[in-house]
Amino acid sequence: EVISEEYSLEYGKDVMEMHVGAVQAGERALIVDDLVATGGTLSAAIRLLERVGVHVVECACVIELPELKVCLKVQKVIWCPNYIYIYICTLLFVMVLSII
């Protein structure tokens, strides 16, 4: 048995599913997304976890497409002061520049 959450892609829609019982109410979660373009998968993951009572404490992404202003879009959908957005690619870029 699974629960589903539909989300928007750059050029369409998709569905994210999670097995019922994969996580338990009251658990805490960190969501890591490899690439955030529209914020759809990140938002869907948060909504799925919150539907079953999981507390999402942080979100991180490896790559963000800054020209799409995703952070602003995601904050409009899921804004909560407890969410922290960590953009690892920005941190890596700063580290590389400091080495050069």
PDB file of N, CA and C in Angstrom:
ATOM      1  N   GLU A   1       0.849  -1.183   0.000  1.00  0.00           N
ATOM      2  CA  GLU A   1       0.000   0.000   0.000  1.00  0.00           C
ATOM      3  C   GLU A   1       0.890   1.240   0.000  1.00  0.00           C
ATOM      4  N   VAL A   2       0.522   2.233  -0.799  1.00  0.00           N
ATOM      5  CA  VAL A   2       1.297   3.469  -0.893  1.00  0.00           C
ATOM      6  C   VAL A   2       0.377   4.684  -0.774  1.00  0.00           C
ATOM      7  N   ILE A   3       0.990   5.824  -0.391  1.00  0.00           N
ATOM      8  CA  ILE A   3       0.294   7.100  -0.487  1.00  0.00           C
ATOM      9  C   ILE A   3       1.020   7.909  -1.553  1.00  0.00           C
ATOM     10  N   SER A   4       0.292   8.806  -2.211  1.00  0.00           N
ATOM     11  CA  SER A   4       0.837   9.535  -3.358  1.00  0.00           C
ATOM     12  C   SER A   4       0.681  11.034  -3.189  1.00  0.00           C
ATOM     13  N   GLU A   5       1.564  11.755  -3.858  1.00  0.00           N
ATOM     14  CA  GLU A   5       1.494  13.214  -3.898  1.00  0.00           C
ATOM     15  C   GLU A   5       1.888  13.655  -5.299  1.00  0.00           C
ATOM     16  N   GLU A   6       0.990  14.360  -5.975  1.00  0.00           N
ATOM     17  CA  GLU A   6       1.285  14.861  -7.323  1.00  0.00           C
ATOM     18  C   GLU A   6       2.061  16.172  -7.217  1.00  0.00           C
ATOM     19  N   TYR A   7       2.981  16.384  -8.153  1.00  0.00           N
ATOM     20  CA  TYR A   7       3.741  17.631  -8.175  1.00  0.00           C
ATOM     21  C   TYR A   7       4.027  18.042  -9.612  1.00  0.00           C
ATOM     22  N   SER A   8       4.357  19.313  -9.775  1.00  0.00           N
ATOM     23  CA  SER A   8       4.621  19.862 -11.105  1.00  0.00           C
ATOM     24  C   SER A   8       6.097  19.783 -11.450  1.00  0.00           C
ATOM     25  N   LEU A   9       6.343  19.460 -12.705  1.00  0.00           N
ATOM     26  CA  LEU A   9       7.689  19.484 -13.264  1.00  0.00           C
ATOM     27  C   LEU A   9       7.801  20.723 -14.143  1.00  0.00           C
ATOM     28  N   GLU A  10       8.986  20.943 -14.692  1.00  0.00           N
ATOM     29  CA  GLU A  10       9.162  22.067 -15.606  1.00  0.00           C
ATOM     30  C   GLU A  10       8.215  21.956 -16.797  1.00  0.00           C
ATOM     31  N   TYR A  11       7.996  20.703 -17.258  1.00  0.00           N
ATOM     32  CA  TYR A  11       7.168  20.482 -18.457  1.00  0.00           C
ATOM     33  C   TYR A  11       6.098  19.433 -18.227  1.00  0.00           C
ATOM     34  N   GLY A  12       5.384  19.507 -17.130  1.00  0.00           N
ATOM     35  CA  GLY A  12       4.329  18.540 -16.895  1.00  0.00           C
ATOM     36  C   GLY A  12       4.118  18.261 -15.424  1.00  0.00           C
ATOM     37  N   LYS A  13       3.617  17.066 -15.142  1.00  0.00           N
ATOM     38  CA  LYS A  13       3.338  16.651 -13.766  1.00  0.00           C
ATOM     39  C   LYS A  13       3.878  15.244 -13.547  1.00  0.00           C
ATOM     40  N   ASP A  14       4.075  14.894 -12.270  1.00  0.00           N
ATOM     41  CA  ASP A  14       4.511  13.556 -11.903  1.00  0.00           C
ATOM     42  C   ASP A  14       3.917  13.236 -10.542  1.00  0.00           C
ATOM     43  N   VAL A  15       4.143  12.019 -10.076  1.00  0.00           N
ATOM     44  CA  VAL A  15       3.615  11.579  -8.788  1.00  0.00           C
ATOM     45  C   VAL A  15       4.741  10.951  -7.984  1.00  0.00           C
ATOM     46  N   MET A  16       4.827  11.318  -6.716  1.00  0.00           N
ATOM     47  CA  MET A  16       5.775  10.702  -5.795  1.00  0.00           C
ATOM     48  C   MET A  16       4.969   9.787  -4.884  1.00  0.00           C
ATOM     49  N   GLU A  17       5.493   8.588  -4.639  1.00  0.00           N
ATOM     50  CA  GLU A  17       4.798   7.633  -3.777  1.00  0.00           C
ATOM     51  C   GLU A  17       5.711   7.182  -2.649  1.00  0.00           C
ATOM     52  N   MET A  18       5.075   6.800  -1.537  1.00  0.00           N
ATOM     53  CA  MET A  18       5.803   6.303  -0.380  1.00  0.00           C
ATOM     54  C   MET A  18       5.003   5.148   0.215  1.00  0.00           C
ATOM     55  N   HIS A  19       5.693   4.085   0.590  1.00  0.00           N
ATOM     56  CA  HIS A  19       5.021   2.954   1.222  1.00  0.00           C
ATOM     57  C   HIS A  19       4.467   3.365   2.582  1.00  0.00           C
ATOM     58  N   VAL A  20       3.236   2.979   2.848  1.00  0.00           N
ATOM     59  CA  VAL A  20       2.641   3.204   4.156  1.00  0.00           C
ATOM     60  C   VAL A  20       3.456   2.400   5.165  1.00  0.00           C
ATOM     61  N   GLY A  21       3.853   3.025   6.257  1.00  0.00           N
ATOM     62  CA  GLY A  21       4.654   2.344   7.266  1.00  0.00           C
ATOM     63  C   GLY A  21       6.152   2.513   7.076  1.00  0.00           C
ATOM     64  N   ALA A  22       6.567   3.190   6.005  1.00  0.00           N
ATOM     65  CA  ALA A  22       8.004   3.404   5.776  1.00  0.00           C
ATOM     66  C   ALA A  22       8.598   4.295   6.861  1.00  0.00           C
ATOM     67  N   VAL A  23       7.798   5.213   7.363  1.00  0.00           N
ATOM     68  CA  VAL A  23       8.194   6.084   8.472  1.00  0.00           C
ATOM     69  C   VAL A  23       7.031   6.145   9.450  1.00  0.00           C
ATOM     70  N   GLN A  24       7.324   6.557  10.661  1.00  0.00           N
ATOM     71  CA  GLN A  24       6.301   6.597  11.705  1.00  0.00           C
ATOM     72  C   GLN A  24       6.034   8.035  12.139  1.00  0.00           C
ATOM     73  N   ALA A  25       4.807   8.306  12.540  1.00  0.00           N
ATOM     74  CA  ALA A  25       4.453   9.621  13.071  1.00  0.00           C
ATOM     75  C   ALA A  25       5.385   9.965  14.226  1.00  0.00           C
ATOM     76  N   GLY A  26       5.808  11.217  14.276  1.00  0.00           N
ATOM     77  CA  GLY A  26       6.697  11.668  15.339  1.00  0.00           C
ATOM     78  C   GLY A  26       8.171  11.603  14.986  1.00  0.00           C
ATOM     79  N   GLU A  27       8.508  10.872  13.924  1.00  0.00           N
ATOM     80  CA  GLU A  27       9.912  10.824  13.511  1.00  0.00           C
ATOM     81  C   GLU A  27      10.315  12.166  12.920  1.00  0.00           C
ATOM     82  N   ARG A  28      11.630  12.405  12.893  1.00  0.00           N
ATOM     83  CA  ARG A  28      12.182  13.629  12.312  1.00  0.00           C
ATOM     84  C   ARG A  28      12.888  13.256  11.018  1.00  0.00           C
ATOM     85  N   ALA A  29      12.857  14.170  10.037  1.00  0.00           N
ATOM     86  CA  ALA A  29      13.442  13.854   8.734  1.00  0.00           C
ATOM     87  C   ALA A  29      14.265  15.017   8.194  1.00  0.00           C
ATOM     88  N   LEU A  30      15.307  14.662   7.469  1.00  0.00           N
ATOM     89  CA  LEU A  30      16.091  15.584   6.653  1.00  0.00           C
ATOM     90  C   LEU A  30      15.848  15.159   5.215  1.00  0.00           C
ATOM     91  N   ILE A  31      15.426  16.080   4.370  1.00  0.00           N
ATOM     92  CA  ILE A  31      15.199  15.765   2.959  1.00  0.00           C
ATOM     93  C   ILE A  31      16.353  16.333   2.158  1.00  0.00           C
ATOM     94  N   VAL A  32      16.995  15.483   1.353  1.00  0.00           N
ATOM     95  CA  VAL A  32      18.082  15.912   0.476  1.00  0.00           C
ATOM     96  C   VAL A  32      17.646  15.654  -0.961  1.00  0.00           C
ATOM     97  N   ASP A  33      17.634  16.701  -1.760  1.00  0.00           N
ATOM     98  CA  ASP A  33      17.254  16.608  -3.171  1.00  0.00           C
ATOM     99  C   ASP A  33      18.503  16.875  -3.998  1.00  0.00           C
ATOM    100  N   ASP A  34      18.742  16.048  -5.009  1.00  0.00           N
ATOM    101  CA  ASP A  34      19.959  16.215  -5.807  1.00  0.00           C
ATOM    102  C   ASP A  34      19.926  17.471  -6.654  1.00  0.00           C
ATOM    103  N   LEU A  35      18.799  17.772  -7.274  1.00  0.00           N
ATOM    104  CA  LEU A  35      18.678  18.941  -8.141  1.00  0.00           C
ATOM    105  C   LEU A  35      17.316  19.574  -7.926  1.00  0.00           C
ATOM    106  N   VAL A  36      17.300  20.831  -7.549  1.00  0.00           N
ATOM    107  CA  VAL A  36      16.043  21.539  -7.378  1.00  0.00           C
ATOM    108  C   VAL A  36      15.886  22.501  -8.544  1.00  0.00           C
ATOM    109  N   ALA A  37      14.888  22.225  -9.389  1.00  0.00           N
ATOM    110  CA  ALA A  37      14.603  23.101 -10.530  1.00  0.00           C
ATOM    111  C   ALA A  37      13.325  23.883 -10.245  1.00  0.00           C
ATOM    112  N   THR A  38      12.205  23.176 -10.131  1.00  0.00           N
ATOM    113  CA  THR A  38      10.927  23.845  -9.859  1.00  0.00           C
ATOM    114  C   THR A  38      10.563  23.803  -8.383  1.00  0.00           C
ATOM    115  N   GLY A  39      11.206  22.934  -7.614  1.00  0.00           N
ATOM    116  CA  GLY A  39      10.846  22.749  -6.214  1.00  0.00           C
ATOM    117  C   GLY A  39       9.735  21.733  -6.032  1.00  0.00           C
ATOM    118  N   GLY A  40       9.271  21.130  -7.127  1.00  0.00           N
ATOM    119  CA  GLY A  40       8.151  20.193  -7.063  1.00  0.00           C
ATOM    120  C   GLY A  40       8.438  18.940  -6.264  1.00  0.00           C
ATOM    121  N   THR A  41       9.574  18.303  -6.511  1.00  0.00           N
ATOM    122  CA  THR A  41       9.871  17.055  -5.786  1.00  0.00           C
ATOM    123  C   THR A  41      10.124  17.332  -4.311  1.00  0.00           C
ATOM    124  N   LEU A  42      10.804  18.424  -4.017  1.00  0.00           N
ATOM    125  CA  LEU A  42      11.066  18.787  -2.628  1.00  0.00           C
ATOM    126  C   LEU A  42       9.754  19.052  -1.897  1.00  0.00           C
ATOM    127  N   SER A  43       8.877  19.815  -2.508  1.00  0.00           N
ATOM    128  CA  SER A  43       7.575  20.112  -1.901  1.00  0.00           C
ATOM    129  C   SER A  43       6.737  18.850  -1.727  1.00  0.00           C
ATOM    130  N   ALA A  44       6.751  17.970  -2.725  1.00  0.00           N
ATOM    131  CA  ALA A  44       5.978  16.722  -2.642  1.00  0.00           C
ATOM    132  C   ALA A  44       6.504  15.834  -1.526  1.00  0.00           C
ATOM    133  N   ALA A  45       7.813  15.743  -1.389  1.00  0.00           N
ATOM    134  CA  ALA A  45       8.402  14.920  -0.325  1.00  0.00           C
ATOM    135  C   ALA A  45       7.993  15.445   1.046  1.00  0.00           C
ATOM    136  N   ILE A  46       8.038  16.750   1.207  1.00  0.00           N
ATOM    137  CA  ILE A  46       7.639  17.347   2.484  1.00  0.00           C
ATOM    138  C   ILE A  46       6.164  17.077   2.760  1.00  0.00           C
ATOM    139  N   ARG A  47       5.318  17.275   1.771  1.00  0.00           N
ATOM    140  CA  ARG A  47       3.875  17.035   1.970  1.00  0.00           C
ATOM    141  C   ARG A  47       3.591  15.575   2.320  1.00  0.00           C
ATOM    142  N   LEU A  48       4.268  14.639   1.642  1.00  0.00           N
ATOM    143  CA  LEU A  48       4.066  13.212   1.946  1.00  0.00           C
ATOM    144  C   LEU A  48       4.433  12.909   3.393  1.00  0.00           C
ATOM    145  N   LEU A  49       5.596  13.370   3.804  1.00  0.00           N
ATOM    146  CA  LEU A  49       6.050  13.095   5.169  1.00  0.00           C
ATOM    147  C   LEU A  49       5.142  13.753   6.204  1.00  0.00           C
ATOM    148  N   GLU A  50       4.734  14.984   5.947  1.00  0.00           N
ATOM    149  CA  GLU A  50       3.860  15.664   6.903  1.00  0.00           C
ATOM    150  C   GLU A  50       2.485  15.004   6.986  1.00  0.00           C
ATOM    151  N   ARG A  51       2.018  14.425   5.894  1.00  0.00           N
ATOM    152  CA  ARG A  51       0.718  13.734   5.913  1.00  0.00           C
ATOM    153  C   ARG A  51       0.711  12.570   6.886  1.00  0.00           C
ATOM    154  N   VAL A  52       1.858  11.931   7.101  1.00  0.00           N
ATOM    155  CA  VAL A  52       1.916  10.785   8.020  1.00  0.00           C
ATOM    156  C   VAL A  52       2.480  11.178   9.383  1.00  0.00           C
ATOM    157  N   GLY A  53       2.625  12.491   9.627  1.00  0.00           N
ATOM    158  CA  GLY A  53       3.025  12.951  10.950  1.00  0.00           C
ATOM    159  C   GLY A  53       4.513  13.043  11.198  1.00  0.00           C
ATOM    160  N   VAL A  54       5.310  13.026  10.147  1.00  0.00           N
ATOM    161  CA  VAL A  54       6.762  13.171  10.304  1.00  0.00           C
ATOM    162  C   VAL A  54       7.102  14.655  10.341  1.00  0.00           C
ATOM    163  N   HIS A  55       8.032  15.040  11.203  1.00  0.00           N
ATOM    164  CA  HIS A  55       8.469  16.433  11.318  1.00  0.00           C
ATOM    165  C   HIS A  55       9.707  16.630  10.443  1.00  0.00           C
ATOM    166  N   VAL A  56       9.576  17.403   9.384  1.00  0.00           N
ATOM    167  CA  VAL A  56      10.713  17.699   8.506  1.00  0.00           C
ATOM    168  C   VAL A  56      11.500  18.827   9.161  1.00  0.00           C
ATOM    169  N   VAL A  57      12.740  18.526   9.589  1.00  0.00           N
ATOM    170  CA  VAL A  57      13.521  19.522  10.317  1.00  0.00           C
ATOM    171  C   VAL A  57      14.447  20.328   9.417  1.00  0.00           C
ATOM    172  N   GLU A  58      14.882  19.754   8.299  1.00  0.00           N
ATOM    173  CA  GLU A  58      15.747  20.478   7.375  1.00  0.00           C
ATOM    174  C   GLU A  58      15.583  19.941   5.967  1.00  0.00           C
ATOM    175  N   CYS A  59      15.907  20.800   5.002  1.00  0.00           N
ATOM    176  CA  CYS A  59      15.949  20.416   3.594  1.00  0.00           C
ATOM    177  C   CYS A  59      17.286  20.875   3.032  1.00  0.00           C
ATOM    178  N   ALA A  60      17.847  20.074   2.147  1.00  0.00           N
ATOM    179  CA  ALA A  60      19.105  20.445   1.501  1.00  0.00           C
ATOM    180  C   ALA A  60      19.044  20.032   0.045  1.00  0.00           C
ATOM    181  N   CYS A  61      19.794  20.740  -0.780  1.00  0.00           N
ATOM    182  CA  CYS A  61      19.906  20.324  -2.172  1.00  0.00           C
ATOM    183  C   CYS A  61      21.356  20.435  -2.601  1.00  0.00           C
ATOM    184  N   VAL A  62      21.751  19.578  -3.523  1.00  0.00           N
ATOM    185  CA  VAL A  62      23.116  19.585  -4.026  1.00  0.00           C
ATOM    186  C   VAL A  62      23.260  20.651  -5.105  1.00  0.00           C
ATOM    187  N   ILE A  63      22.275  20.751  -5.991  1.00  0.00           N
ATOM    188  CA  ILE A  63      22.321  21.724  -7.080  1.00  0.00           C
ATOM    189  C   ILE A  63      20.990  22.460  -7.139  1.00  0.00           C
ATOM    190  N   GLU A  64      21.060  23.786  -7.200  1.00  0.00           N
ATOM    191  CA  GLU A  64      19.877  24.610  -7.408  1.00  0.00           C
ATOM    192  C   GLU A  64      20.099  25.408  -8.679  1.00  0.00           C
ATOM    193  N   LEU A  65      19.055  25.606  -9.443  1.00  0.00           N
ATOM    194  CA  LEU A  65      19.139  26.443 -10.633  1.00  0.00           C
ATOM    195  C   LEU A  65      18.718  27.859 -10.234  1.00  0.00           C
ATOM    196  N   PRO A  66      19.689  28.732  -9.901  1.00  0.00           N
ATOM    197  CA  PRO A  66      19.351  30.047  -9.341  1.00  0.00           C
ATOM    198  C   PRO A  66      18.508  30.919 -10.262  1.00  0.00           C
ATOM    199  N   GLU A  67      18.640  30.723 -11.568  1.00  0.00           N
ATOM    200  CA  GLU A  67      17.861  31.553 -12.491  1.00  0.00           C
ATOM    201  C   GLU A  67      16.360  31.307 -12.377  1.00  0.00           C
ATOM    202  N   LEU A  68      15.962  30.167 -11.805  1.00  0.00           N
ATOM    203  CA  LEU A  68      14.539  29.868 -11.628  1.00  0.00           C
ATOM    204  C   LEU A  68      13.990  30.386 -10.298  1.00  0.00           C
ATOM    205  N   LYS A  69      14.858  30.928  -9.460  1.00  0.00           N
ATOM    206  CA  LYS A  69      14.465  31.475  -8.154  1.00  0.00           C
ATOM    207  C   LYS A  69      13.639  30.467  -7.362  1.00  0.00           C
ATOM    208  N   VAL A  70      14.154  29.249  -7.300  1.00  0.00           N
ATOM    209  CA  VAL A  70      13.446  28.139  -6.661  1.00  0.00           C
ATOM    210  C   VAL A  70      13.198  28.391  -5.190  1.00  0.00           C
ATOM    211  N   CYS A  71      14.188  28.934  -4.501  1.00  0.00           N
ATOM    212  CA  CYS A  71      14.042  29.136  -3.059  1.00  0.00           C
ATOM    213  C   CYS A  71      12.780  29.936  -2.760  1.00  0.00           C
ATOM    214  N   LEU A  72      12.534  30.989  -3.532  1.00  0.00           N
ATOM    215  CA  LEU A  72      11.332  31.799  -3.317  1.00  0.00           C
ATOM    216  C   LEU A  72      10.069  31.004  -3.611  1.00  0.00           C
ATOM    217  N   LYS A  73      10.085  30.186  -4.678  1.00  0.00           N
ATOM    218  CA  LYS A  73       8.913  29.381  -5.038  1.00  0.00           C
ATOM    219  C   LYS A  73       8.615  28.345  -3.965  1.00  0.00           C
ATOM    220  N   VAL A  74       9.664  27.655  -3.493  1.00  0.00           N
ATOM    221  CA  VAL A  74       9.478  26.606  -2.487  1.00  0.00           C
ATOM    222  C   VAL A  74       8.985  27.220  -1.187  1.00  0.00           C
ATOM    223  N   GLN A  75       9.530  28.367  -0.807  1.00  0.00           N
ATOM    224  CA  GLN A  75       9.100  29.004   0.439  1.00  0.00           C
ATOM    225  C   GLN A  75       7.624  29.380   0.394  1.00  0.00           C
ATOM    226  N   LYS A  76       7.102  29.757  -0.766  1.00  0.00           N
ATOM    227  CA  LYS A  76       5.677  30.089  -0.882  1.00  0.00           C
ATOM    228  C   LYS A  76       4.809  28.853  -0.662  1.00  0.00           C
ATOM    229  N   VAL A  77       5.309  27.690  -1.073  1.00  0.00           N
ATOM    230  CA  VAL A  77       4.536  26.450  -0.959  1.00  0.00           C
ATOM    231  C   VAL A  77       4.632  25.865   0.438  1.00  0.00           C
ATOM    232  N   ILE A  78       5.821  25.874   1.026  1.00  0.00           N
ATOM    233  CA  ILE A  78       6.049  25.127   2.262  1.00  0.00           C
ATOM    234  C   ILE A  78       6.679  25.966   3.357  1.00  0.00           C
ATOM    235  N   TRP A  79       6.630  27.271   3.249  1.00  0.00           N
ATOM    236  CA  TRP A  79       7.358  28.108   4.197  1.00  0.00           C
ATOM    237  C   TRP A  79       6.977  27.799   5.636  1.00  0.00           C
ATOM    238  N   CYS A  80       7.983  27.602   6.423  1.00  0.00           N
ATOM    239  CA  CYS A  80       7.854  27.399   7.859  1.00  0.00           C
ATOM    240  C   CYS A  80       9.194  27.806   8.455  1.00  0.00           C
ATOM    241  N   PRO A  81       9.220  28.536   9.557  1.00  0.00           N
ATOM    242  CA  PRO A  81      10.493  28.994  10.102  1.00  0.00           C
ATOM    243  C   PRO A  81      11.438  27.861  10.494  1.00  0.00           C
ATOM    244  N   ASN A  82      10.914  26.638  10.643  1.00  0.00           N
ATOM    245  CA  ASN A  82      11.777  25.517  11.014  1.00  0.00           C
ATOM    246  C   ASN A  82      12.542  24.943   9.835  1.00  0.00           C
ATOM    247  N   TYR A  83      12.166  25.289   8.601  1.00  0.00           N
ATOM    248  CA  TYR A  83      12.848  24.760   7.430  1.00  0.00           C
ATOM    249  C   TYR A  83      14.098  25.569   7.153  1.00  0.00           C
ATOM    250  N   ILE A  84      15.200  24.879   6.976  1.00  0.00           N
ATOM    251  CA  ILE A  84      16.477  25.511   6.663  1.00  0.00           C
ATOM    252  C   ILE A  84      16.897  25.008   5.295  1.00  0.00           C
ATOM    253  N   TYR A  85      17.186  25.919   4.390  1.00  0.00           N
ATOM    254  CA  TYR A  85      17.583  25.546   3.041  1.00  0.00           C
ATOM    255  C   TYR A  85      19.093  25.643   2.934  1.00  0.00           C
ATOM    256  N   ILE A  86      19.748  24.528   2.694  1.00  0.00           N
ATOM    257  CA  ILE A  86      21.199  24.473   2.596  1.00  0.00           C
ATOM    258  C   ILE A  86      21.542  24.143   1.156  1.00  0.00           C
ATOM    259  N   TYR A  87      22.179  25.054   0.480  1.00  0.00           N
ATOM    260  CA  TYR A  87      22.533  24.828  -0.913  1.00  0.00           C
ATOM    261  C   TYR A  87      23.998  24.426  -0.987  1.00  0.00           C
ATOM    262  N   ILE A  88      24.244  23.126  -1.031  1.00  0.00           N
ATOM    263  CA  ILE A  88      25.584  22.569  -0.978  1.00  0.00           C
ATOM    264  C   ILE A  88      26.430  23.040  -2.146  1.00  0.00           C
ATOM    265  N   CYS A  89      25.851  23.161  -3.343  1.00  0.00           N
ATOM    266  CA  CYS A  89      26.648  23.582  -4.493  1.00  0.00           C
ATOM    267  C   CYS A  89      27.224  24.969  -4.261  1.00  0.00           C
ATOM    268  N   THR A  90      26.491  25.850  -3.605  1.00  0.00           N
ATOM    269  CA  THR A  90      27.003  27.184  -3.305  1.00  0.00           C
ATOM    270  C   THR A  90      28.166  27.082  -2.339  1.00  0.00           C
ATOM    271  N   LEU A  91      28.043  26.229  -1.342  1.00  0.00           N
ATOM    272  CA  LEU A  91      29.133  26.052  -0.387  1.00  0.00           C
ATOM    273  C   LEU A  91      30.363  25.480  -1.069  1.00  0.00           C
ATOM    274  N   LEU A  92      30.179  24.496  -1.949  1.00  0.00           N
ATOM    275  CA  LEU A  92      31.309  23.908  -2.666  1.00  0.00           C
ATOM    276  C   LEU A  92      31.972  24.941  -3.561  1.00  0.00           C
ATOM    277  N   PHE A  93      31.175  25.774  -4.214  1.00  0.00           N
ATOM    278  CA  PHE A  93      31.708  26.808  -5.088  1.00  0.00           C
ATOM    279  C   PHE A  93      32.573  27.774  -4.279  1.00  0.00           C
ATOM    280  N   VAL A  94      32.104  28.172  -3.118  1.00  0.00           N
ATOM    281  CA  VAL A  94      32.873  29.070  -2.257  1.00  0.00           C
ATOM    282  C   VAL A  94      34.160  28.393  -1.818  1.00  0.00           C
ATOM    283  N   MET A  95      34.101  27.098  -1.483  1.00  0.00           N
ATOM    284  CA  MET A  95      35.303  26.372  -1.066  1.00  0.00           C
ATOM    285  C   MET A  95      36.313  26.300  -2.200  1.00  0.00           C
ATOM    286  N   VAL A  96      35.853  26.043  -3.414  1.00  0.00           N
ATOM    287  CA  VAL A  96      36.755  25.962  -4.567  1.00  0.00           C
ATOM    288  C   VAL A  96      37.410  27.313  -4.810  1.00  0.00           C
ATOM    289  N   LEU A  97      36.642  28.385  -4.739  1.00  0.00           N
ATOM    290  CA  LEU A  97      37.204  29.719  -4.942  1.00  0.00           C
ATOM    291  C   LEU A  97      38.251  30.051  -3.891  1.00  0.00           C
ATOM    292  N   SER A  98      38.038  29.603  -2.656  1.00  0.00           N
ATOM    293  CA  SER A  98      39.008  29.910  -1.603  1.00  0.00           C
ATOM    294  C   SER A  98      40.297  29.118  -1.771  1.00  0.00           C
ATOM    295  N   ILE A  99      40.236  27.980  -2.482  1.00  0.00           N
ATOM    296  CA  ILE A  99      41.432  27.168  -2.726  1.00  0.00           C
ATOM    297  C   ILE A  99      42.254  27.752  -3.867  1.00  0.00           C
ATOM    298  N   ILE A 100      41.575  28.335  -4.855  1.00  0.00           N
ATOM    299  CA  ILE A 100      42.267  28.838  -6.060  1.00  0.00           C
ATOM    300  C   ILE A 100      43.143  30.026  -5.753  1.00  0.00           C
TER     301      ILE A 100
END
